[in-house]
Amino acid sequence: MGNFIDIAYLVSAIFFIYGLKMLSHPRTARNGNIIASLGMLIAIIVTVYIGTDLDFTKIIIAMIVGSIIGAFFAVRVQMTQMPQLVAIFNGFGGGASALVASSEFLKFSESQVGSAQSPTFLIISIVLSILVGTLTF
């Protein structure tokens, strides 16, 4: 099973890289977007599959809502407004990153109450994720 997961993540990464490469030319940008989206879908499916305590209903609802919002903006936004749309989506991604890192920090601090151990690398990576996420947002 481990090999299947590794191969799926590798295929997902290849789709991302190839999709980004195709975004460099206007003629191939639409296909690049589709290929990169397929890579994201593969990564999400594999991540959900290997997670044992995940609520699939919430994940599917979030994916559907996100797809509807993305499709709405893809149709409604004019090409001259695209940089602003990308900037706001980037900001939302930074905000999401900060929220996830904050959640991990709270989970870590609750589990370490009364413990003398503090994995420095974990704390530094969480704090940097919160910092970068809030600066991006």
Short mmCIF file of C-alpha atoms in Angstrom, two decimals:
data_model
loop_
_atom_site.label_atom_id
_atom_site.label_comp_id
_atom_site.label_asym_id
_atom_site.label_seq_id
_atom_site.Cartn_x
_atom_site.Cartn_y
_atom_site.Cartn_z
CA MET A 1 0.00 0.00 0.00
CA GLY A 2 2.90 2.36 0.76
CA ASN A 3 4.18 2.10 -2.81
CA PHE A 4 0.77 3.03 -4.21
CA ILE A 5 0.63 6.14 -2.02
CA ASP A 6 4.16 7.17 -3.00
CA ILE A 7 3.40 6.67 -6.69
CA ALA A 8 0.15 8.64 -6.39
CA TYR A 9 1.96 11.55 -4.73
CA LEU A 10 4.67 11.39 -7.40
CA VAL A 11 2.06 11.49 -10.18
CA SER A 12 0.37 14.38 -8.40
CA ALA A 13 3.64 16.32 -8.21
CA ILE A 14 4.35 15.65 -11.90
CA PHE A 15 0.88 16.94 -12.78
CA PHE A 16 1.51 20.09 -10.71
CA ILE A 17 4.88 20.78 -12.31
CA TYR A 18 3.70 20.06 -15.84
CA GLY A 19 0.55 22.13 -15.27
CA LEU A 20 2.62 25.07 -14.04
CA LYS A 21 4.90 24.76 -17.05
CA MET A 22 1.88 24.89 -19.35
CA LEU A 23 0.67 28.07 -17.64
CA SER A 24 3.61 29.95 -19.15
CA HIS A 25 1.93 30.21 -22.57
CA PRO A 26 -1.58 31.57 -23.20
CA ARG A 27 -2.41 28.81 -25.69
CA THR A 28 -1.71 26.02 -23.22
CA ALA A 29 -2.76 27.80 -19.99
CA ARG A 30 -6.27 26.32 -19.90
CA ASN A 31 -4.94 22.75 -20.24
CA GLY A 32 -2.24 23.53 -17.68
CA ASN A 33 -4.91 24.58 -15.23
CA ILE A 34 -6.83 21.36 -15.81
CA ILE A 35 -3.73 19.19 -15.39
CA ALA A 36 -2.68 21.00 -12.20
CA SER A 37 -6.25 20.62 -10.87
CA LEU A 38 -6.12 16.88 -11.54
CA GLY A 39 -2.85 16.75 -9.61
CA MET A 40 -4.54 18.49 -6.69
CA LEU A 41 -7.49 16.10 -6.87
CA ILE A 42 -5.15 13.09 -6.78
CA ALA A 43 -3.29 14.54 -3.77
CA ILE A 44 -6.56 15.22 -1.92
CA ILE A 45 -7.97 11.76 -2.62
CA VAL A 46 -4.78 10.02 -1.46
CA THR A 47 -4.53 12.20 1.66
CA VAL A 48 -8.16 11.53 2.56
CA TYR A 49 -7.68 7.82 1.85
CA ILE A 50 -4.70 7.46 4.21
CA GLY A 51 -6.32 9.56 6.94
CA THR A 52 -8.25 7.33 9.29
CA ASP A 53 -10.13 9.78 11.49
CA LEU A 54 -11.35 12.20 8.83
CA ASP A 55 -14.97 13.15 8.28
CA PHE A 56 -15.48 12.53 4.57
CA THR A 57 -18.79 14.38 4.49
CA LYS A 58 -17.20 17.67 5.54
CA ILE A 59 -14.34 17.22 3.09
CA ILE A 60 -16.66 16.52 0.17
CA ILE A 61 -18.87 19.48 1.09
CA ALA A 62 -15.82 21.76 1.32
CA MET A 63 -14.57 20.55 -2.08
CA ILE A 64 -17.96 21.14 -3.69
CA VAL A 65 -18.31 24.62 -2.17
CA GLY A 66 -14.76 25.51 -3.21
CA SER A 67 -15.37 24.24 -6.74
CA ILE A 68 -18.57 26.27 -7.04
CA ILE A 69 -16.86 29.44 -5.80
CA GLY A 70 -13.88 28.85 -8.11
CA ALA A 71 -16.11 28.21 -11.12
CA PHE A 72 -18.13 31.34 -10.34
CA PHE A 73 -15.02 33.52 -10.23
CA ALA A 74 -13.54 31.84 -13.30
CA VAL A 75 -16.61 32.79 -15.32
CA ARG A 76 -17.34 36.22 -13.81
CA VAL A 77 -13.90 37.83 -13.49
CA GLN A 78 -12.54 39.66 -16.51
CA MET A 79 -8.99 38.93 -17.61
CA THR A 80 -7.90 42.46 -16.64
CA GLN A 81 -8.99 41.73 -13.06
CA MET A 82 -7.17 38.40 -12.87
CA PRO A 83 -4.09 39.70 -10.97
CA GLN A 84 -6.34 41.05 -8.21
CA LEU A 85 -8.21 37.75 -8.03
CA VAL A 86 -4.95 35.81 -7.77
CA ALA A 87 -3.79 38.19 -5.04
CA ILE A 88 -6.93 37.72 -2.96
CA PHE A 89 -6.79 33.93 -3.37
CA ASN A 90 -3.14 34.08 -2.30
CA GLY A 91 -4.18 36.03 0.78
CA PHE A 92 -6.88 33.49 1.62
CA GLY A 93 -4.29 30.72 1.28
CA GLY A 94 -2.01 32.56 3.70
CA GLY A 95 -4.87 32.97 6.15
CA ALA A 96 -5.68 29.28 5.89
CA SER A 97 -2.02 28.43 6.49
CA ALA A 98 -1.97 30.60 9.60
CA LEU A 99 -5.15 28.97 10.93
CA VAL A 100 -3.82 25.44 10.36
CA ALA A 101 -0.50 26.31 12.01
CA SER A 102 -2.32 27.91 14.96
CA SER A 103 -4.40 24.76 15.34
CA GLU A 104 -1.26 22.62 15.33
CA PHE A 105 0.32 24.91 17.91
CA LEU A 106 -2.70 24.59 20.20
CA LYS A 107 -2.76 20.81 19.73
CA PHE A 108 0.97 20.64 20.50
CA SER A 109 0.73 22.88 23.57
CA GLU A 110 -2.15 20.83 25.01
CA SER A 111 -0.22 17.59 24.59
CA GLN A 112 2.95 19.03 26.15
CA VAL A 113 1.42 20.39 29.37
CA GLY A 114 3.67 19.35 32.25
CA SER A 115 6.28 17.86 29.92
CA ALA A 116 9.90 18.93 29.87
CA GLN A 117 10.25 17.97 26.21
CA SER A 118 9.90 20.55 23.47
CA PRO A 119 10.89 19.52 19.95
CA THR A 120 12.55 22.72 18.77
CA PHE A 121 12.15 22.02 15.07
CA LEU A 122 8.39 21.52 15.43
CA ILE A 123 7.94 24.72 17.42
CA ILE A 124 10.04 26.75 14.99
CA SER A 125 8.19 25.41 11.95
CA ILE A 126 4.80 26.12 13.53
CA VAL A 127 5.78 29.67 14.50
CA LEU A 128 7.23 30.36 11.05
CA SER A 129 4.07 28.99 9.41
CA ILE A 130 1.93 31.30 11.53
CA LEU A 131 4.20 34.26 10.76
CA VAL A 132 4.31 33.69 7.00
CA GLY A 133 0.59 32.92 6.87
CA THR A 134 -0.37 36.10 8.69
CA LEU A 135 1.99 38.21 6.59
CA THR A 136 0.52 36.74 3.41
CA PHE A 137 -3.03 37.28 4.62
#
